[in-house]
Tab-separated table of C-alpha atoms in Angstrom:
chain	number	residue	atom	x	y	z
A	1	MET	CA	-28.003	-12.693	2.471
A	2	SER	CA	-31.374	-14.221	1.610
A	3	ASP	CA	-32.795	-14.039	-1.916
A	4	SER	CA	-35.557	-11.733	-0.683
A	5	THR	CA	-33.057	-9.312	0.839
A	6	ASP	CA	-30.923	-9.365	-2.312
A	7	LYS	CA	-33.974	-8.666	-4.480
A	8	ARG	CA	-35.072	-5.865	-2.170
A	9	TRP	CA	-31.670	-4.168	-2.474
A	10	PHE	CA	-31.636	-4.725	-6.236
A	11	SER	CA	-35.098	-3.207	-6.510
A	12	VAL	CA	-34.158	-0.136	-4.457
A	13	SER	CA	-30.912	0.575	-6.295
A	14	SER	CA	-32.559	0.028	-9.674
A	15	LEU	CA	-35.486	2.247	-8.742
A	16	TYR	CA	-33.143	4.974	-7.498
A	17	ALA	CA	-31.157	4.941	-10.761
A	18	THR	CA	-34.338	4.910	-12.842
A	19	VAL	CA	-35.890	7.825	-10.961
A	20	GLN	CA	-32.670	9.828	-11.307
A	21	ARG	CA	-32.603	9.257	-15.035
A	22	LEU	CA	-36.272	9.962	-15.650
A	23	TYR	CA	-36.249	13.073	-13.449
A	24	SER	CA	-33.301	14.554	-15.336
A	25	GLU	CA	-34.158	13.333	-18.845
A	26	VAL	CA	-36.160	16.294	-20.132
A	27	PRO	CA	-34.064	19.158	-18.671
A	28	TYR	CA	-30.758	17.418	-19.475
A	29	ARG	CA	-31.752	16.665	-23.066
A	30	TYR	CA	-33.841	19.678	-23.996
A	31	PHE	CA	-33.357	22.677	-21.638
A	32	ARG	CA	-30.439	24.537	-23.215
A	33	SER	CA	-30.787	27.302	-20.605
A	34	GLY	CA	-29.405	25.034	-17.866
A	35	TYR	CA	-32.689	25.115	-15.922
A	36	ALA	CA	-33.457	22.065	-13.770
A	37	PHE	CA	-36.449	20.844	-11.806
A	38	PRO	CA	-36.046	21.272	-7.998
A	39	ALA	CA	-33.364	19.139	-6.339
A	40	TRP	CA	-34.525	15.987	-4.582
A	41	HIS	CA	-31.280	14.474	-3.187
A	42	TYR	CA	-29.330	16.620	-0.724
A	43	TYR	CA	-25.837	15.748	0.535
A	44	LEU	CA	-25.154	17.592	3.785
A	45	GLU	CA	-21.498	17.641	4.870
A	46	VAL	CA	-22.137	18.505	8.497
A	47	THR	CA	-18.428	18.491	9.361
A	48	ARG	CA	-15.062	17.724	7.851
A	49	ARG	CA	-13.632	16.713	11.235
A	50	CYS	CA	-12.876	13.043	11.834
A	51	ASN	CA	-11.370	10.761	14.469
A	52	LEU	CA	-9.492	8.786	11.784
A	53	ARG	CA	-6.729	9.770	9.343
A	54	CYS	CA	-7.322	7.516	6.353
A	55	ARG	CA	-4.488	7.544	3.837
A	56	MET	CA	-6.779	7.768	0.815
A	57	CYS	CA	-9.179	10.337	2.333
A	58	GLN	CA	-9.904	13.312	0.112
A	59	TYR	CA	-9.453	15.561	3.167
A	60	ILE	CA	-6.330	13.945	4.615
A	61	GLU	CA	-4.065	16.924	3.919
A	62	TRP	CA	-6.540	19.297	5.574
A	63	LEU	CA	-6.993	16.994	8.585
A	64	GLU	CA	-3.246	16.688	9.097
A	65	LYS	CA	-2.323	20.331	8.587
A	66	VAL	CA	-5.191	22.245	10.226
A	67	PRO	CA	-4.966	22.217	14.053
A	68	VAL	CA	-7.834	20.293	15.669
A	69	HIS	CA	-9.005	23.341	17.631
A	70	GLU	CA	-9.440	25.242	14.343
A	71	GLN	CA	-11.211	22.542	12.339
A	72	ALA	CA	-14.709	23.423	13.556
A	73	GLN	CA	-14.242	27.085	12.736
A	74	ASP	CA	-17.209	28.611	10.890
A	75	GLU	CA	-19.165	25.342	10.595
A	76	LEU	CA	-22.915	25.872	10.326
A	77	THR	CA	-24.539	25.975	13.749
A	78	THR	CA	-27.302	23.622	14.860
A	79	ASP	CA	-29.970	26.208	14.041
A	80	GLU	CA	-28.454	26.905	10.644
A	81	TRP	CA	-28.458	23.205	9.748
A	82	LEU	CA	-32.039	22.868	10.964
A	83	ARG	CA	-33.026	25.708	8.614
A	84	VAL	CA	-31.284	23.939	5.735
A	85	ILE	CA	-33.112	20.694	6.523
A	86	ASP	CA	-36.415	22.548	6.614
A	87	GLN	CA	-35.878	23.559	2.979
A	88	VAL	CA	-35.948	19.928	1.844
A	89	GLY	CA	-39.334	18.838	0.551
A	90	ARG	CA	-41.364	15.913	1.849
A	91	PHE	CA	-40.385	13.778	-1.137
A	92	GLY	CA	-36.694	14.631	-0.927
A	93	PHE	CA	-33.828	12.490	0.280
A	94	ILE	CA	-31.026	13.592	2.610
A	95	THR	CA	-27.585	12.013	2.933
A	96	PHE	CA	-25.564	13.184	5.939
A	97	THR	CA	-21.853	12.900	5.453
A	98	GLY	CA	-18.501	14.218	6.649
A	99	GLY	CA	-15.819	13.767	8.010
A	100	GLU	CA	-17.402	11.749	10.757
A	101	PRO	CA	-20.896	13.144	11.512
A	102	PHE	CA	-20.892	11.917	15.125
A	103	ILE	CA	-17.966	14.231	15.873
A	104	ARG	CA	-20.697	16.872	16.083
A	105	LYS	CA	-22.446	16.631	19.447
A	106	ASP	CA	-25.689	17.746	17.806
A	107	PHE	CA	-25.708	15.227	14.974
A	108	MET	CA	-28.441	13.035	16.463
A	109	GLU	CA	-30.629	16.135	16.795
A	110	LEU	CA	-30.080	16.920	13.098
A	111	LEU	CA	-30.708	13.320	12.041
A	112	GLU	CA	-33.867	13.064	14.128
A	113	HIS	CA	-35.220	16.361	12.788
A	114	ALA	CA	-34.562	15.345	9.183
A	115	SER	CA	-35.988	11.848	9.639
A	116	ARG	CA	-39.289	13.303	10.827
A	117	ARG	CA	-39.540	15.327	7.600
A	118	THR	CA	-38.250	13.090	4.815
A	119	ARG	CA	-36.173	10.015	3.911
A	120	THR	CA	-32.643	9.959	5.268
A	121	HIS	CA	-29.297	8.187	5.063
A	122	PHE	CA	-26.047	8.797	6.896
A	123	ILE	CA	-22.455	7.743	6.406
A	124	SER	CA	-20.232	7.030	9.408
A	125	ASN	CA	-17.069	5.065	10.184
A	126	THR	CA	-19.155	3.407	12.958
A	127	THR	CA	-16.404	3.662	15.553
A	128	MET	CA	-18.778	5.780	17.658
A	129	MET	CA	-21.875	3.541	17.797
A	130	PRO	CA	-22.584	2.494	21.415
A	131	GLN	CA	-25.760	0.634	22.312
A	132	ASP	CA	-27.802	3.692	23.311
A	133	ARG	CA	-26.933	5.552	20.110
A	134	ALA	CA	-27.769	2.504	17.997
A	135	GLU	CA	-31.182	2.347	19.670
A	136	ARG	CA	-31.859	6.010	18.858
A	137	VAL	CA	-30.769	5.441	15.269
A	138	VAL	CA	-32.981	2.385	14.755
A	139	ALA	CA	-35.935	4.216	16.302
A	140	LEU	CA	-35.791	6.610	13.334
A	141	ALA	CA	-36.213	3.832	10.770
A	142	PRO	CA	-39.540	3.461	8.934
A	143	ALA	CA	-41.709	0.391	9.096
A	144	ARG	CA	-40.922	-0.356	5.445
A	145	LEU	CA	-38.165	0.571	3.026
A	146	GLY	CA	-38.956	3.837	1.271
A	147	GLY	CA	-41.029	5.196	4.128
A	148	MET	CA	-40.395	8.429	5.993
A	149	GLY	CA	-37.307	8.232	8.187
A	150	LEU	CA	-33.870	6.615	8.216
A	151	ASN	CA	-33.717	4.161	5.315
A	152	PHE	CA	-29.971	3.496	4.999
A	153	MET	CA	-26.733	3.628	6.960
A	154	GLY	CA	-23.359	3.447	5.236
A	155	THR	CA	-19.998	2.631	6.732
A	156	SER	CA	-16.586	1.633	5.399
A	157	LEU	CA	-13.866	-0.951	5.858
A	158	GLU	CA	-10.657	-0.934	3.839
A	159	ALA	CA	-9.238	-4.369	4.670
A	160	PRO	CA	-9.418	-7.109	7.288
A	161	GLY	CA	-7.839	-6.539	10.710
A	162	SER	CA	-4.545	-4.744	11.134
A	163	LEU	CA	-4.263	-3.627	7.503
A	164	HIS	CA	-7.474	-1.629	7.943
A	165	ASP	CA	-5.965	-0.053	11.065
A	166	GLU	CA	-2.815	0.774	9.137
A	167	ILE	CA	-4.727	2.439	6.281
A	168	ARG	CA	-6.954	4.297	8.754
A	169	GLN	CA	-3.941	5.191	10.916
A	170	MET	CA	-5.705	4.171	14.111
A	171	GLN	CA	-4.987	1.030	16.120
A	172	GLY	CA	-8.164	-0.891	16.890
A	173	ALA	CA	-10.214	0.913	14.224
A	174	PHE	CA	-11.214	-2.350	12.529
A	175	GLU	CA	-12.672	-3.919	15.662
A	176	ARG	CA	-14.427	-0.689	16.648
A	177	THR	CA	-16.106	-0.409	13.249
A	178	MET	CA	-17.055	-4.101	13.225
A	179	GLU	CA	-18.527	-3.776	16.708
A	180	GLY	CA	-20.472	-0.693	15.650
A	181	ILE	CA	-22.004	-2.518	12.686
A	182	ARG	CA	-22.835	-5.564	14.812
A	183	THR	CA	-24.447	-3.422	17.489
A	184	LEU	CA	-26.608	-1.552	15.005
A	185	ARG	CA	-27.644	-4.741	13.238
A	186	ALA	CA	-28.492	-6.492	16.516
A	187	VAL	CA	-30.651	-3.585	17.695
A	188	ARG	CA	-32.376	-3.456	14.330
A	189	ASP	CA	-33.066	-7.186	14.332
A	190	ARG	CA	-34.490	-7.075	17.866
A	191	ALA	CA	-36.778	-4.243	16.763
A	192	GLY	CA	-38.005	-6.431	13.898
A	193	LYS	CA	-37.105	-3.809	11.302
A	194	ARG	CA	-35.533	-4.007	7.844
A	195	CYS	CA	-34.235	-0.441	8.090
A	196	PRO	CA	-31.822	1.131	8.248
A	197	MET	CA	-30.313	-1.169	5.643
A	198	ILE	CA	-26.522	-1.341	6.008
A	199	HIS	CA	-24.019	-0.968	3.191
A	200	VAL	CA	-20.265	-1.283	3.624
A	201	THR	CA	-17.842	0.451	1.275
A	202	THR	CA	-14.214	-0.237	0.425
A	203	VAL	CA	-12.056	2.121	-1.621
A	204	ILE	CA	-10.028	0.242	-4.237
A	205	GLN	CA	-6.390	1.211	-3.623
A	206	LYS	CA	-2.928	-0.227	-4.096
A	207	ASP	CA	-2.620	-1.028	-0.377
A	208	ASN	CA	-5.656	-3.332	-0.283
A	209	VAL	CA	-6.044	-4.750	-3.795
A	210	HIS	CA	-4.516	-8.069	-2.681
A	211	VAL	CA	-7.147	-8.568	0.062
A	212	LEU	CA	-10.313	-7.288	-1.634
A	213	HIS	CA	-11.559	-10.860	-2.062
A	214	LEU	CA	-11.573	-11.302	1.736
A	215	MET	CA	-13.968	-8.414	2.289
A	216	PRO	CA	-17.348	-9.993	1.337
A	217	LYS	CA	-16.970	-12.505	4.183
A	218	VAL	CA	-15.990	-9.682	6.575
A	219	VAL	CA	-19.062	-7.686	5.559
A	220	ALA	CA	-21.353	-10.698	5.991
A	221	GLU	CA	-19.931	-11.507	9.420
A	222	ALA	CA	-20.472	-7.925	10.582
A	223	GLY	CA	-24.106	-7.859	9.449
A	224	GLY	CA	-23.799	-5.683	6.355
A	225	GLU	CA	-26.108	-6.339	3.431
A	226	VAL	CA	-24.339	-4.781	0.464
A	227	PHE	CA	-20.629	-4.484	-0.301
A	228	ASN	CA	-19.644	-1.464	-2.402
A	229	LEU	CA	-16.318	-1.131	-4.160
A	230	VAL	CA	-15.562	2.476	-5.129
A	231	THR	CA	-12.694	4.213	-6.872
A	232	GLU	CA	-10.033	6.276	-5.151
A	233	THR	CA	-10.150	9.908	-6.287
A	234	ARG	CA	-7.679	12.741	-5.771
A	235	GLN	CA	-9.397	15.814	-7.220
A	236	HIS	CA	-9.854	17.420	-3.797
A	237	GLU	CA	-6.117	18.007	-3.682
A	238	LEU	CA	-6.349	20.499	-6.565
A	239	PRO	CA	-5.578	24.052	-5.382
A	240	GLY	CA	-8.614	26.313	-5.241
A	241	LEU	CA	-11.080	23.553	-6.088
A	242	GLY	CA	-14.607	24.925	-5.844
A	243	ASP	CA	-13.582	28.545	-6.340
A	244	ALA	CA	-11.572	28.307	-9.559
A	245	ASP	CA	-13.062	27.676	-12.991
A	246	PRO	CA	-13.099	23.852	-13.276
A	247	CYS	CA	-12.154	24.228	-16.951
A	248	SER	CA	-8.847	25.818	-15.915
A	249	TYR	CA	-7.295	22.631	-14.505
A	250	ARG	CA	-5.014	20.301	-16.468
A	251	VAL	CA	-5.005	16.527	-16.236
A	252	GLU	CA	-1.330	16.416	-15.230
A	253	GLN	CA	-2.154	18.374	-12.050
A	254	ILE	CA	-3.934	15.356	-10.556
A	255	ALA	CA	-2.017	12.614	-8.739
A	256	TRP	CA	-4.007	9.744	-10.232
A	257	PRO	CA	-4.045	6.481	-8.224
A	258	ARG	CA	-2.341	3.578	-9.974
A	259	ILE	CA	-2.691	-0.223	-9.644
A	260	ASP	CA	-1.214	-2.920	-11.855
A	261	PRO	CA	-3.983	-3.839	-14.367
A	262	ALA	CA	-3.471	-7.600	-14.105
A	263	ALA	CA	-3.509	-7.487	-10.299
A	264	LEU	CA	-6.702	-5.426	-10.234
A	265	ALA	CA	-8.496	-7.576	-12.805
A	266	GLU	CA	-7.647	-10.712	-10.821
A	267	ALA	CA	-8.747	-9.067	-7.564
A	268	LEU	CA	-12.119	-8.082	-9.039
A	269	ASP	CA	-12.760	-11.600	-10.348
A	270	LYS	CA	-11.871	-13.192	-7.004
A	271	THR	CA	-13.985	-10.641	-5.094
A	272	GLU	CA	-16.986	-11.304	-7.289
A	273	THR	CA	-16.694	-15.041	-6.610
A	274	ALA	CA	-16.238	-14.436	-2.867
A	275	ALA	CA	-19.327	-12.213	-2.751
A	276	ARG	CA	-21.469	-14.939	-4.321
A	277	GLU	CA	-20.141	-17.472	-1.830
A	278	ALA	CA	-20.811	-15.129	1.113
A	279	GLY	CA	-24.312	-14.261	-0.111
A	280	ILE	CA	-23.418	-10.574	-0.245
A	281	GLU	CA	-24.465	-8.269	-3.064
A	282	LEU	CA	-21.376	-6.736	-4.677
A	283	ARG	CA	-21.808	-3.358	-6.317
A	284	LEU	CA	-19.163	-1.796	-8.517
A	285	PRO	CA	-18.596	1.724	-9.896
A	286	ARG	CA	-20.818	2.880	-12.750
A	287	MET	CA	-18.509	1.821	-15.556
A	288	PRO	CA	-17.650	-1.280	-17.585
A	289	ARG	CA	-15.208	-3.609	-15.841
A	290	ALA	CA	-12.539	-2.864	-18.465
A	291	ASP	CA	-12.817	0.872	-17.763
A	292	LEU	CA	-12.510	0.289	-14.022
A	293	VAL	CA	-9.175	-1.451	-14.618
A	294	ARG	CA	-8.165	1.217	-17.142
A	295	TYR	CA	-8.921	4.010	-14.662
A	296	TYR	CA	-6.109	2.783	-12.419
A	297	ASP	CA	-3.741	2.414	-15.372
A	298	ALA	CA	-4.158	5.202	-17.920
A	299	SER	CA	-7.549	6.804	-17.097
A	300	ILE	CA	-10.773	6.542	-19.078
A	301	ASP	CA	-12.222	8.259	-22.124
A	302	LEU	CA	-14.707	10.835	-20.832
A	303	ARG	CA	-16.426	10.988	-24.210
A	304	ASN	CA	-18.049	7.676	-23.240
A	305	TYR	CA	-19.640	9.198	-20.132
A	306	GLU	CA	-22.186	11.764	-19.067
A	307	CYS	CA	-23.113	13.310	-15.711
A	308	ARG	CA	-26.619	14.361	-14.698
A	309	HIS	CA	-25.894	14.907	-11.019
A	310	ALA	CA	-26.433	18.677	-11.242
A	311	TRP	CA	-29.991	18.116	-12.448
A	312	HIS	CA	-31.241	16.279	-9.362
A	313	SER	CA	-28.766	16.588	-6.448
A	314	LEU	CA	-26.666	19.133	-4.600
A	315	PHE	CA	-24.071	19.366	-1.845
A	316	VAL	CA	-24.133	21.722	1.129
A	317	GLY	CA	-20.689	22.002	2.683
A	318	ARG	CA	-19.872	22.407	6.356
A	319	ARG	CA	-19.666	26.208	6.068
A	320	GLY	CA	-22.868	26.525	4.071
A	321	ASP	CA	-21.372	26.627	0.587
A	322	VAL	CA	-23.623	25.004	-2.016
A	323	TYR	CA	-22.260	22.994	-4.933
A	324	PRO	CA	-23.774	21.137	-7.901
A	325	CYS	CA	-20.569	19.105	-7.536
A	326	TRP	CA	-17.563	19.747	-5.281
A	327	ILE	CA	-15.650	21.249	-8.200
A	328	LEU	CA	-17.681	24.487	-8.298
A	329	LYS	CA	-19.258	26.641	-5.587
A	330	ALA	CA	-22.589	28.191	-6.570
A	331	GLY	CA	-23.658	30.089	-3.424
A	332	ASN	CA	-24.049	29.908	0.345
A	333	VAL	CA	-27.094	29.088	2.472
A	334	ARG	CA	-26.194	31.928	4.848
A	335	GLU	CA	-26.886	34.360	2.030
A	336	HIS	CA	-29.546	32.709	-0.134
A	337	SER	CA	-32.086	29.906	0.099
A	338	ILE	CA	-31.405	26.607	-1.627
A	339	ALA	CA	-34.245	27.339	-4.059
A	340	GLU	CA	-32.604	30.638	-5.030
A	341	ILE	CA	-29.221	28.988	-5.578
A	342	TRP	CA	-30.508	25.928	-7.421
A	343	ASN	CA	-31.192	27.707	-10.724
A	344	ASN	CA	-28.951	30.741	-10.331
A	345	PRO	CA	-26.577	31.746	-13.178
A	346	VAL	CA	-23.646	29.734	-11.784
A	347	MET	CA	-25.686	26.525	-11.577
A	348	ARG	CA	-27.175	27.026	-15.026
A	349	HIS	CA	-23.812	27.682	-16.636
A	350	PHE	CA	-22.358	24.588	-14.962
A	351	ARG	CA	-25.177	22.440	-16.337
A	352	GLN	CA	-24.755	23.926	-19.796
A	353	THR	CA	-21.075	22.963	-19.698
A	354	CYS	CA	-21.908	19.424	-18.533
A	355	GLN	CA	-24.274	19.047	-21.491
A	356	LYS	CA	-21.312	19.638	-23.804
A	357	ARG	CA	-18.303	18.198	-21.981
A	358	LEU	CA	-16.973	16.920	-18.670
A	359	PHE	CA	-13.885	18.052	-16.742
A	360	VAL	CA	-10.368	16.676	-16.293
A	361	MET	CA	-11.065	15.779	-12.652
A	362	CYS	CA	-14.221	13.783	-13.452
A	363	PRO	CA	-12.710	10.288	-14.029
A	364	GLY	CA	-13.317	8.124	-10.976
A	365	CYS	CA	-16.345	10.081	-9.764
A	366	CYS	CA	-19.183	7.744	-8.824
A	367	PHE	CA	-21.775	10.048	-10.381
A	368	LEU	CA	-20.533	9.463	-13.925
A	369	GLU	CA	-22.781	7.304	-16.100
A	370	HIS	CA	-21.439	5.248	-18.981
A	371	ARG	CA	-23.331	6.092	-22.170
A	372	GLY	CA	-23.411	2.450	-23.164
A	373	GLY	CA	-25.401	1.548	-20.062
A	374	GLU	CA	-22.729	-0.855	-18.788
A	375	SER	CA	-22.765	0.148	-15.153
A	376	GLU	CA	-23.513	-1.075	-11.676
A	377	CYS	CA	-24.407	1.534	-9.094
A	378	GLY	CA	-21.665	1.135	-6.506
A	379	CYS	CA	-21.535	4.615	-5.055
A	380	GLY	CA	-22.868	3.466	-1.672
A	381	ASP	CA	-20.896	6.257	0.312
A	382	GLN	CA	-22.536	8.784	-2.040
A	383	CYS	CA	-25.936	8.009	-3.479
A	384	GLY	CA	-27.567	6.184	-0.579
A	385	SER	CA	-29.281	3.755	-2.861
């Protein structure tokens, strides 16, 4: 990656983090009622369906147990998603996620509609990126970063070659994803555009910790511009998550991921060196390096962290449920507008709780911020920065 590209990414991610903090500062610090200014980052989970079965996926149990013909049941229709998109303001930001968004036959229609209205970002495993689709995607990109349209595209790789296929439980998945990234990058370069900028994410897990240092070179060869390392989380396996009181769960209910501390520390050091050599920007979770290692050993001390996500962002699930965070449902777009839900009693009470304490399932979440400021935004699959 050239110095100019690296600085451009650094500037964008820094600006994103700064805007988030400034936007939430007054209501988070001083509004004891839980009121927040209107949301500006919207995460739209257009489907939970996927063509892969990744071992570490938060939805793996659902994907394996629910019959394929039932998985699309009650998803928002095209028109319903278009109405949701129309509620996002001109200065908002939309991240489309899943599942795999391209499983929906109407996803390009949704992406095109949103990109005409505001700034967008989507996350895909890139196994479904033929030439004609890549051309449609690049056509949505603005002339400059930060302009109206598709600014970012995120994808993921868990390891080089066959190990990636093994983790994703699909033979040939690695080459299909690599080809998808290459195709998109080639189309973008021919169009003379800088957008959509491409970030590649890897989930730190026991199955790939020994090959993490090989990934920066893989990302560079594919045409990616930023390499994100993110933590593995297991809170979605909690029974009733979203409907139950998040304060009712106990820490021992979560099957926390574990990696030998010495092995992880060595892997992070080697990966950092490899990223410099490959000219790829490496971005880590928002926590000190020691806490990242500790997370996979004995968890972290939540008293050192805060979360402001509910003051600037929200999730809309595939069936229209709205969440300040996946751990609590606050309403449904089929019944109320986003504006009505945003400061309703459920949302306000959730924010009031977050001002006082966090929850047992919060460690590992990429939206946590370390109070000491020792963090590197590495939530590429989530924040879109």
